[in-house]
Short mmCIF file of C-alpha atoms in Angstrom, two decimals:
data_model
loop_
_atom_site.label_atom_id
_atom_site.label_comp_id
_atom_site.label_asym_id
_atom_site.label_seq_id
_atom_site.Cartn_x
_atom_site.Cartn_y
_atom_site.Cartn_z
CA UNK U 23 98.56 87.91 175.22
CA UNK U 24 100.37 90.44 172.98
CA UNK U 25 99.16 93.94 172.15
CA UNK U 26 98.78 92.97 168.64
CA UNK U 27 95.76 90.88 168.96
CA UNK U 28 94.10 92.05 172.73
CA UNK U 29 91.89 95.32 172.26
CA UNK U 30 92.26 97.80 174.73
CA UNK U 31 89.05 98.45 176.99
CA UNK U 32 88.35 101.98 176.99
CA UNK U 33 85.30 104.03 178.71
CA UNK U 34 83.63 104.72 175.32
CA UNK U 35 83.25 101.18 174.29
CA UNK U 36 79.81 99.75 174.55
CA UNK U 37 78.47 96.10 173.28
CA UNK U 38 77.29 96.34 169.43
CA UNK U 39 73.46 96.22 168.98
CA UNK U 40 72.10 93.10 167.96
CA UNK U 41 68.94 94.05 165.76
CA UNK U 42 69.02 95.35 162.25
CA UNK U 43 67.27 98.40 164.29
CA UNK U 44 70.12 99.03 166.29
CA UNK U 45 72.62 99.18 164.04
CA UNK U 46 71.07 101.31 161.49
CA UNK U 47 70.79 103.66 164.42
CA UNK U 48 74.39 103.91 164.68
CA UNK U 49 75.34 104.55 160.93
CA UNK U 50 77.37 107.34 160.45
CA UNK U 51 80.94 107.12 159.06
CA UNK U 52 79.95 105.42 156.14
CA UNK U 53 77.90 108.64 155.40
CA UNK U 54 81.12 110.49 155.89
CA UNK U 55 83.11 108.54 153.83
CA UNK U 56 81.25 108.33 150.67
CA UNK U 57 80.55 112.22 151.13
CA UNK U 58 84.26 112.59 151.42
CA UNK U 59 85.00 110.23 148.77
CA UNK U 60 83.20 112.17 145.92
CA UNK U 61 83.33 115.93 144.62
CA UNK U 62 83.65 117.95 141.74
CA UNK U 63 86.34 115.72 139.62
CA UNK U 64 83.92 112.72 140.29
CA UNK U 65 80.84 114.66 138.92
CA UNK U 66 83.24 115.72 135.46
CA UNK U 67 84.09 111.66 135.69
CA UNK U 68 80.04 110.25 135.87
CA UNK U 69 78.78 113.17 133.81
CA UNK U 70 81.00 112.65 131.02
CA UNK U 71 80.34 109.17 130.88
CA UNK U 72 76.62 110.15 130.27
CA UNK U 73 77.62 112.09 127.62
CA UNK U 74 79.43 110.16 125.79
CA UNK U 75 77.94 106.51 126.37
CA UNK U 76 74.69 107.46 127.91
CA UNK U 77 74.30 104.73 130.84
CA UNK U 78 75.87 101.95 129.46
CA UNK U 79 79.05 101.99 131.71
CA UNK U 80 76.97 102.04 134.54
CA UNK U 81 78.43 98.61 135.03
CA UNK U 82 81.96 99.98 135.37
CA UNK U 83 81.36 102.43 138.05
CA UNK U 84 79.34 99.44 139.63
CA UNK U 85 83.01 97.51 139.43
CA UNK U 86 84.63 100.06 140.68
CA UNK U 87 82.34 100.55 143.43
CA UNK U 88 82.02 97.35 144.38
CA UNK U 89 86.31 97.37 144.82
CA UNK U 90 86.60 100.35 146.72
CA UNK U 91 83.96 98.52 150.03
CA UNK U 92 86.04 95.68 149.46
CA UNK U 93 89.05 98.23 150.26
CA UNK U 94 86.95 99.62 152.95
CA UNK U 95 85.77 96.55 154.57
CA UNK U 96 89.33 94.96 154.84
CA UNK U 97 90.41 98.07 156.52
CA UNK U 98 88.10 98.44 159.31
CA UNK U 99 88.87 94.78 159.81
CA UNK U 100 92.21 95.32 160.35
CA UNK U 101 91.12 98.35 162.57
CA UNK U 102 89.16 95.94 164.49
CA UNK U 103 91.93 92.96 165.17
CA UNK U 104 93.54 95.20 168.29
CA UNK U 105 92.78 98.20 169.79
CA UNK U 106 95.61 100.88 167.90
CA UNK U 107 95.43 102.42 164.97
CA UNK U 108 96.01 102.21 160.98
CA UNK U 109 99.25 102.99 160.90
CA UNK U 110 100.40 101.36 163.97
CA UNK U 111 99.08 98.03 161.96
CA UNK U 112 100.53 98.97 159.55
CA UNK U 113 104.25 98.65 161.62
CA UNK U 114 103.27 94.95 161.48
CA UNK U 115 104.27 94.62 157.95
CA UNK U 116 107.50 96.99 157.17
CA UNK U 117 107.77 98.49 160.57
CA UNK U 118 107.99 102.63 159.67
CA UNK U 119 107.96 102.06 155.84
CA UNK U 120 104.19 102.02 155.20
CA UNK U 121 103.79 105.27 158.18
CA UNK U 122 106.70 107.13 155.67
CA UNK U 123 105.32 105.98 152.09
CA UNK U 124 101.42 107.04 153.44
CA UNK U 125 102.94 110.40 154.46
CA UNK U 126 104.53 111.82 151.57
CA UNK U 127 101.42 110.86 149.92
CA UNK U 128 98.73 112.64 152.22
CA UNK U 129 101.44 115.84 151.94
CA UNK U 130 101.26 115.67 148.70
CA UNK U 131 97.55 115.15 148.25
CA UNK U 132 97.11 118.17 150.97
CA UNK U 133 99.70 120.02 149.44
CA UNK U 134 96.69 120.61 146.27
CA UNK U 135 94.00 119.07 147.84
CA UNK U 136 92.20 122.25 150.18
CA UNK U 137 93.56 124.93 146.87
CA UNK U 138 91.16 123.03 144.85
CA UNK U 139 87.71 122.11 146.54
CA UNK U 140 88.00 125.68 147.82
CA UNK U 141 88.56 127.41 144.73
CA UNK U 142 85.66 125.54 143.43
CA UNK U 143 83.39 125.66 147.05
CA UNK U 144 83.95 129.77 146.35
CA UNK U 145 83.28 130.10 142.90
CA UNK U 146 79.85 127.76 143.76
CA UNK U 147 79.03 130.47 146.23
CA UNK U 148 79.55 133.17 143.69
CA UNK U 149 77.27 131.60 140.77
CA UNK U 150 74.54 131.70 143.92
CA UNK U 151 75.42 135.31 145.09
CA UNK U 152 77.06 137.44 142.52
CA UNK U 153 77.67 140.04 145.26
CA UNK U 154 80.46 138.03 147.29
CA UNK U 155 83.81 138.53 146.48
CA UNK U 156 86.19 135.60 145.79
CA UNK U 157 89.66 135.69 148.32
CA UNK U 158 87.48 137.28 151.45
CA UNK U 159 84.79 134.27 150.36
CA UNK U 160 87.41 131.60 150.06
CA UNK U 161 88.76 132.27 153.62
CA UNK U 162 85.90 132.17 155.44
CA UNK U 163 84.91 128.92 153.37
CA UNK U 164 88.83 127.72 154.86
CA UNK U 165 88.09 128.79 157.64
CA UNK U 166 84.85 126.74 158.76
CA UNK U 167 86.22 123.81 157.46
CA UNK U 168 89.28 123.96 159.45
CA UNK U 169 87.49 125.00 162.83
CA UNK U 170 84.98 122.58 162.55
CA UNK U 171 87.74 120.23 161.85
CA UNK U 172 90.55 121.26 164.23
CA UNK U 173 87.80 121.62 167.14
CA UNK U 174 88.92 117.31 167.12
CA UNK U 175 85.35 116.44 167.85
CA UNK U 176 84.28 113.93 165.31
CA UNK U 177 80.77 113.49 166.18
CA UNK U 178 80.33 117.40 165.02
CA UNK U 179 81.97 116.72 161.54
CA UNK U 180 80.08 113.69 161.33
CA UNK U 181 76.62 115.47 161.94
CA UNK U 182 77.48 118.19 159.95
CA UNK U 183 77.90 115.98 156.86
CA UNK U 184 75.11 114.15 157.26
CA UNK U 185 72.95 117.17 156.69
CA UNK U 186 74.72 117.97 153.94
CA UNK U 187 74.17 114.45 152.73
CA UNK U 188 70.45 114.85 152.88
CA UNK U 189 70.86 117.62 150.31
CA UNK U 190 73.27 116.05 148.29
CA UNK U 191 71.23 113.12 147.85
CA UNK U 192 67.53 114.45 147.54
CA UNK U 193 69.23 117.04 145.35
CA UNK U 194 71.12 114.92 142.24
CA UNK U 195 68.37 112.51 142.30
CA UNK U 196 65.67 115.18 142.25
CA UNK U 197 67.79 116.98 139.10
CA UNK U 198 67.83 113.25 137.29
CA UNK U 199 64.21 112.78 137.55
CA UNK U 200 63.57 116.36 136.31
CA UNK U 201 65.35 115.89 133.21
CA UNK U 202 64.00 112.40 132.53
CA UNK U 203 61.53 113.82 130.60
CA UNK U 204 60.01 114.05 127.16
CA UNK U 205 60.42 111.30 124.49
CA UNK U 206 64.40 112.36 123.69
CA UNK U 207 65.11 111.53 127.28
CA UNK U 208 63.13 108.32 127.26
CA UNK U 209 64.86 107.33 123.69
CA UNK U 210 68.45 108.02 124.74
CA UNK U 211 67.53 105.80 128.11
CA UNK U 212 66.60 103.07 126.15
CA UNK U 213 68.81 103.19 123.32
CA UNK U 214 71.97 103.19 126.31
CA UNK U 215 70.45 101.12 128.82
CA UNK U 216 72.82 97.97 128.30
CA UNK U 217 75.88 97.54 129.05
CA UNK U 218 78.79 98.42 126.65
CA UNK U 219 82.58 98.23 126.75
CA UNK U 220 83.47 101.86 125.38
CA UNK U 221 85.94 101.87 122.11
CA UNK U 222 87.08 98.51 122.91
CA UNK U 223 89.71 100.22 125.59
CA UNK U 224 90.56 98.55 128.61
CA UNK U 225 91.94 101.34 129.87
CA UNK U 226 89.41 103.86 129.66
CA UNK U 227 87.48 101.18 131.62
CA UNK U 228 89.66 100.86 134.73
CA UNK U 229 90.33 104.13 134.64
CA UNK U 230 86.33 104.72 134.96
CA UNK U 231 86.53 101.71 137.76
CA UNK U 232 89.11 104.04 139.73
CA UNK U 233 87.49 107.23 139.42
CA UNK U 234 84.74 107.46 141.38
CA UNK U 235 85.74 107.62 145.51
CA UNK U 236 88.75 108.97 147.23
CA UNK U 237 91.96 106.64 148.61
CA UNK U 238 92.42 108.88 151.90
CA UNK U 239 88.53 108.66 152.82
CA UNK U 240 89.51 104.51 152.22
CA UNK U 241 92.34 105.09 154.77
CA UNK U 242 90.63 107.82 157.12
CA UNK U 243 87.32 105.62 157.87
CA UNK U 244 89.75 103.37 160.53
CA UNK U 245 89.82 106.40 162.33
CA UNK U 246 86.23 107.37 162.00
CA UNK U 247 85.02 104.12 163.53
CA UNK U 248 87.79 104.21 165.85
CA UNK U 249 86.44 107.59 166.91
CA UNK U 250 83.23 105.78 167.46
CA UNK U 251 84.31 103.36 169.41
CA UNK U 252 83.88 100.42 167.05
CA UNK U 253 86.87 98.65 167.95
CA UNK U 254 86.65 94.79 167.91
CA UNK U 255 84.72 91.73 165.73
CA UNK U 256 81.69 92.73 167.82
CA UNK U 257 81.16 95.51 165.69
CA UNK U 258 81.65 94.00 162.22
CA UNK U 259 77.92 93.17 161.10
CA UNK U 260 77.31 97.18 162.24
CA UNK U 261 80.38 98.25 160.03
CA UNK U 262 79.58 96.07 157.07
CA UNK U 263 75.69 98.16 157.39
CA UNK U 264 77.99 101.24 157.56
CA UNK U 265 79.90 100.67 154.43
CA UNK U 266 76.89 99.18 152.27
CA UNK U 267 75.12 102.51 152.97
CA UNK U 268 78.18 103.96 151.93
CA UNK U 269 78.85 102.71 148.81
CA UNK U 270 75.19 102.71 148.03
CA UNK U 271 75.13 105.86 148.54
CA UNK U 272 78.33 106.30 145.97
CA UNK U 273 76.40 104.15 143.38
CA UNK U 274 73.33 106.26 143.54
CA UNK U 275 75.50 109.46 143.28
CA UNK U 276 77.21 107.99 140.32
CA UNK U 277 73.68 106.90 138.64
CA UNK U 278 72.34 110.01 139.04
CA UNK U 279 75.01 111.99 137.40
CA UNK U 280 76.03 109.74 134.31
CA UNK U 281 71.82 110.07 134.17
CA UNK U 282 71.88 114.06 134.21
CA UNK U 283 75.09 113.92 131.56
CA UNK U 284 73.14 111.55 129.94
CA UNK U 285 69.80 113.20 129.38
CA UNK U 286 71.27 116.46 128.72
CA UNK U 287 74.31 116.05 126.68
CA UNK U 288 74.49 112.33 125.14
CA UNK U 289 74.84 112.49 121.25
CA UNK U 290 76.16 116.15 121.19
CA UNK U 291 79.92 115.55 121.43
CA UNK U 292 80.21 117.85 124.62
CA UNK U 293 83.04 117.23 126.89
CA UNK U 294 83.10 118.52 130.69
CA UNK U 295 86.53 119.15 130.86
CA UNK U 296 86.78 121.64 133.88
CA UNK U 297 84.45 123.08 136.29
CA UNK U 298 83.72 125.40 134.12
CA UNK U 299 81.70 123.18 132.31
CA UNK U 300 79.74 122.30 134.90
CA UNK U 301 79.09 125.90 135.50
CA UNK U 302 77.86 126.08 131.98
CA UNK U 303 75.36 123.03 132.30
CA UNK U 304 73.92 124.78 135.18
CA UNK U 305 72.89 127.66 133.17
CA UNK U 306 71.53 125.28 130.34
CA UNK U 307 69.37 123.40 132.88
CA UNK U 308 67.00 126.86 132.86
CA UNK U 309 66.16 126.16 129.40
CA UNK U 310 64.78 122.53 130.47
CA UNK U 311 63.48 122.81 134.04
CA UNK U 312 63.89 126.59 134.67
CA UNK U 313 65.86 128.72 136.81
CA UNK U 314 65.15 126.18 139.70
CA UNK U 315 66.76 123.56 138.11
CA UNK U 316 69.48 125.73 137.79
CA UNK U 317 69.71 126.83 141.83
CA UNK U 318 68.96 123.17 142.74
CA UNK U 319 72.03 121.76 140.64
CA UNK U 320 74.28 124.46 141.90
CA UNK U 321 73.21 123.72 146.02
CA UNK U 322 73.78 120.26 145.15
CA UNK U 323 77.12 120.85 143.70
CA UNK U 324 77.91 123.01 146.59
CA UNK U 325 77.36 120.54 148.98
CA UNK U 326 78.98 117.81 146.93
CA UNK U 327 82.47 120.02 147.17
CA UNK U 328 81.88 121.22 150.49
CA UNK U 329 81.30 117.70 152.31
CA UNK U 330 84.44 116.70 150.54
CA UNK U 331 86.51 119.81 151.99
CA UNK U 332 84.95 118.77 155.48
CA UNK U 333 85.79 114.81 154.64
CA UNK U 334 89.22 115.73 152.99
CA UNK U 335 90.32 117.67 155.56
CA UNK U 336 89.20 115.37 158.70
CA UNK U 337 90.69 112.57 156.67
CA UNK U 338 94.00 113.73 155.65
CA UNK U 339 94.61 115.16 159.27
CA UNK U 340 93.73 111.90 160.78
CA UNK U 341 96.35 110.02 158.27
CA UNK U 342 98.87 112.52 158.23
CA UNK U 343 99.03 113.00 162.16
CA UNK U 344 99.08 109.27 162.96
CA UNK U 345 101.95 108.56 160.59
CA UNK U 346 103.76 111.47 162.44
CA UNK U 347 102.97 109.96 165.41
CA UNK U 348 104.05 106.52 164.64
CA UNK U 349 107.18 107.93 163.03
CA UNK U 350 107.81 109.57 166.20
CA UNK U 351 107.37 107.33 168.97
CA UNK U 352 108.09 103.66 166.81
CA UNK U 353 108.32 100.95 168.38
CA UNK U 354 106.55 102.19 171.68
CA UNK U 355 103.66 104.12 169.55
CA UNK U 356 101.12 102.08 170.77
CA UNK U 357 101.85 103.17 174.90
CA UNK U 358 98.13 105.19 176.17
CA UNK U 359 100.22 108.42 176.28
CA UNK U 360 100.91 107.88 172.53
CA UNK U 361 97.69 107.21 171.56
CA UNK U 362 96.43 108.58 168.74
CA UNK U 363 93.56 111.46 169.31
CA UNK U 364 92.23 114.35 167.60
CA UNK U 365 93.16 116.81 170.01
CA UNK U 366 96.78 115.89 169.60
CA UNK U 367 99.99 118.25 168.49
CA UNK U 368 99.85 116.47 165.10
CA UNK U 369 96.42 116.22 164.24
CA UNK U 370 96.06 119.92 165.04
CA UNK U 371 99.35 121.05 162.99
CA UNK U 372 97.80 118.96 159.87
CA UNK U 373 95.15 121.40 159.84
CA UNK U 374 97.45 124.13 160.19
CA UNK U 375 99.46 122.73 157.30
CA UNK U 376 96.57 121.95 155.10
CA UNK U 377 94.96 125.45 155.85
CA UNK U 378 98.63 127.32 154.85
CA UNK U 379 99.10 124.66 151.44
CA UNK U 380 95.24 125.82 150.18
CA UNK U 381 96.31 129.45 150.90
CA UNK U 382 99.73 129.58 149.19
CA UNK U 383 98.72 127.02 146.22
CA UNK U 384 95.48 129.09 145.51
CA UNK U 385 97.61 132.11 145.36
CA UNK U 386 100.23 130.86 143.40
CA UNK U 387 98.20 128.41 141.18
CA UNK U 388 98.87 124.94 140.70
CA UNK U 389 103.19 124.56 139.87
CA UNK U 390 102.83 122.00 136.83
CA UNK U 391 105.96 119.84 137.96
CA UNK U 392 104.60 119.34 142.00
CA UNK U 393 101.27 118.29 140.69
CA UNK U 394 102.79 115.15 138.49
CA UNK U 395 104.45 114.04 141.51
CA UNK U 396 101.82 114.30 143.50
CA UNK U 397 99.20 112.71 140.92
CA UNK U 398 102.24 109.93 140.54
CA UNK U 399 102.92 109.22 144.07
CA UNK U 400 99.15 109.22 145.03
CA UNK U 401 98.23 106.82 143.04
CA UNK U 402 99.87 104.18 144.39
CA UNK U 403 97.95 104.59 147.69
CA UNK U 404 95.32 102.05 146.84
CA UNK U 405 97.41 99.18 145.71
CA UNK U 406 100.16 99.75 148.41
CA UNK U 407 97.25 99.21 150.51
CA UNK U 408 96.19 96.24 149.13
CA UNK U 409 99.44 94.27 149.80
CA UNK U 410 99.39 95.48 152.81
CA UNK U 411 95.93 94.18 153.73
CA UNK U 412 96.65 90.87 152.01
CA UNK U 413 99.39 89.96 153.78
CA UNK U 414 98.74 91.06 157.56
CA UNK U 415 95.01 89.80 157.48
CA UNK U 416 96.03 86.56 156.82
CA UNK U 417 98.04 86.53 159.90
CA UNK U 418 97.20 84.50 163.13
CA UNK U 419 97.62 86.93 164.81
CA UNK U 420 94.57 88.56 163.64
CA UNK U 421 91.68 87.59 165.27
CA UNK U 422 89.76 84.63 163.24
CA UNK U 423 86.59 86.60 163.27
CA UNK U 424 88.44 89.49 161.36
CA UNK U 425 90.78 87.27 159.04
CA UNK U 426 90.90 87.34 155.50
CA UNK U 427 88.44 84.36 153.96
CA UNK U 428 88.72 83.13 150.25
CA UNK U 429 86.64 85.84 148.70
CA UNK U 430 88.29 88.71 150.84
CA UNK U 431 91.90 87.50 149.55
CA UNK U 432 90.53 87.06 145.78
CA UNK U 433 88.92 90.65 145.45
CA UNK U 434 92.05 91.83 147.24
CA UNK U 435 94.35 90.45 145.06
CA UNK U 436 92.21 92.33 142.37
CA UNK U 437 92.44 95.58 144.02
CA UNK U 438 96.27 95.19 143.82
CA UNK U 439 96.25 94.11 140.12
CA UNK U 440 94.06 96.32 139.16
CA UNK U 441 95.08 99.91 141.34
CA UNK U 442 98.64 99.04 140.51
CA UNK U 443 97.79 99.15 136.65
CA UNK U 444 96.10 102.43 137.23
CA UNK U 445 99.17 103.52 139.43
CA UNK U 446 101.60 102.92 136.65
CA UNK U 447 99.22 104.19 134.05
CA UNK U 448 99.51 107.34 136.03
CA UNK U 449 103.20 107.43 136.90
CA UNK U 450 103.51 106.85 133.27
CA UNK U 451 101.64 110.10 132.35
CA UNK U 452 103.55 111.99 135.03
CA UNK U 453 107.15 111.22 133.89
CA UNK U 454 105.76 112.44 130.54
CA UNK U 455 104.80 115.22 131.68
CA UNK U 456 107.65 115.90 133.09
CA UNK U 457 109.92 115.13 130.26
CA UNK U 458 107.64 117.60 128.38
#
């Protein structure tokens, strides 16, 4: 039997639990990947859609949702069909061209990637202790995410963000149920509470669809359950747990904050443009629910960004390093001294390059011209992706178990319509941009 289809026994692999009991046990890179797949941007996104519509697009971030665990669940298929990694799937369709095209990408997203979410994770920590000072702050906030990181012990990232999960999630829903209150809250919850299609634009509406959730946390969670030894059909009824956890826990995220955006700013033609603005509803929540409301929102924020530094970084080293590694040692990338691990060269000299980018593109700001081509190449992560999954899951080669049915190629083929729109929506806006 080839390689391609005949997974590799390994010491770490045990038999998948049977009972519902079991599994739920074992959940854990779901938890990472929605944690890494929202942060600051994605509150703006679901806050501003309170605003301005109150919760009657809901629905779209629903869609959108809904998408992205299709995404997720095709992947971890594919990661299942033979015992090797993304990437080196990947080789099955385009031999190095997918390993180069993911690349650029993830050195482009960590090119502006770590100077953002640290920027922000700093100036969280500032707004909670006026004392600290910003560039000694923002290095030890580098720092601890790239140790914890580069240490290449997943299980530690992975507990880590669970406990920042638990805060996360008790925190935004404890901050919507606070300011659910009072007839004005009730009235705007009923006069928004069905569904709408905003201006008649289909564009702002799959534009809502694709901005909630992350395209390297889509890629990264192969790894994550590769790290956990999930690695053939066996494990798919403990994965498919995994990801609806996941994306439930997305949908609840998203809820909450189009709720909080909602009950607070709907009918006053606010925008949250930046995170200053988010800032700025922090301080207004003292007026409503006091100056705990206030601390609560900004812990809550902080460990929104900071699970995504922790998730961004773990990801984009896993994806980066693995497409080095293919690169490197095609066609023979798959040989157990090649295997992909991370305690390797690469893996470690992601972090490395990640924790340099953050330093040098905080200092220098963000160069207008790098970040179009970054936001333009990046965005066609998703629907190269799709093709990709369309076409090799369909294979016979794949495992039956694992194979694309009906449904799986229909919502795919969606994801590619759909992403690819977005991506050229986006490339659009870049070259103008560009052009001035």
């Amino acid at each position: 039997m080839s390689a391609e289809s005949t997974p590799r026994t390994t010491d770490a692999t045990t038999s998948a639990p049977a009972s519902l009991t079991g599994r739920l046990r074992l959940i854990g890179p779901g938890i990472v990947l929605a944690l890494a797949s929202v942060g600051a941007s994605d509150m703006i996104t679901t806050m501003n859609s309170g605003a301005e519509y109150g919760l009657a697009l809901i629905w779209v971030f629903t869609v959108g949702i809904i998408l992205k665990f299709v995404l997720s669940e095709a992947v971890s298929r594919l990661q299942m069909s033979g015992d090797r990694s993304l990437q080196s799937h990947l080789t099955r369709f385009g031999g190095r061209l997918f390993p180069a095209l993911f690349l650029i990408a993830e050195l482009l997203v960590g090119l502006f990637f770590g100077a953002g979410v640290i920027a922000v994770t700093t100036n969280i920590l500032q707004a909670l202790f006026p004392v600290l000072p910003f560039w000694p702050t923002a290095v030890v906030v580098l720092l601890s995410a790239a140790i914890l990181v580069g240490i290449g012990r997943y299980g530690l990232v992975e507990k880590a963000m669970i406990g920042f999960g638990i805060i996360v999630f008790f925190g935004i829903v404890a901050l919507a149920i606070s300011v659910f209150q009072g007839q004005e809250a009730q009235a705007v919850a009923v006069e928004t509470m069905a569904p709408t299609f905003p201006n008649g634009s289909i564009i702002t509406v799959m534009s809502l669809i694709g901005g909630v959730g992350g395209a390297t946390g889509i890629l990264a969670y192969s790894y994550w359950i590769r790290e956990k030894s999930w690695r053939d059909a066996e494990w798919k009824p403990v994965v498919r747990i995994d990801l609806f956890i996941s994306y439930a826990l997305v949908f609840v995220f998203a809820v909450a904050m189009s709720a909080v955006g909602a009950f607070i700013l709907y009918g006053q033609g606010f925008t949250i443009a930046d995170n200053d603005s988010l800032f700025a509803i922090a301080d207004s929540l003292v007026s409503r629910i006091g100056e705990v409301g206030r601390i609560v929102f900004l812990i809550s924020f902080l460990a929104v960004v900071y699970t995504s530094v922790l998730g961004g970084f773990s990801g984009i080293a896993y994806v980066t390093a693995d497409c080095i590694r293919v690169l490197r040692r095609y066609p023979h990338q798959d040989k157990l001294e090649h295997e992909m691990s991370a305690k390797s060269v690469e893996f470690r000299a992601a972090i490395v390059y990640l924790s340099i980018a953050t330093l040098v593109i905080m200092g220098l700001g963000k160069p207008v011209t790098l970040v179009l081509i970054y936001a333009a190449i990046s965005a066609f992560i998703l629907p190269v992706l799709a093709i990709a999954l369309l076409v090799i899951l369909n294979r016979s080669s794949v495992p039956a178990a694992l194979r694309n049915k009906e449904v799986s190629n229909v919502l795919l083929t969606i994801c590619f319509l759909l992403f690819g729109f977005l991506a050229v929506l986006q490339v659009k806006e870049s070259v103008m941009g560009l052009l001035g």
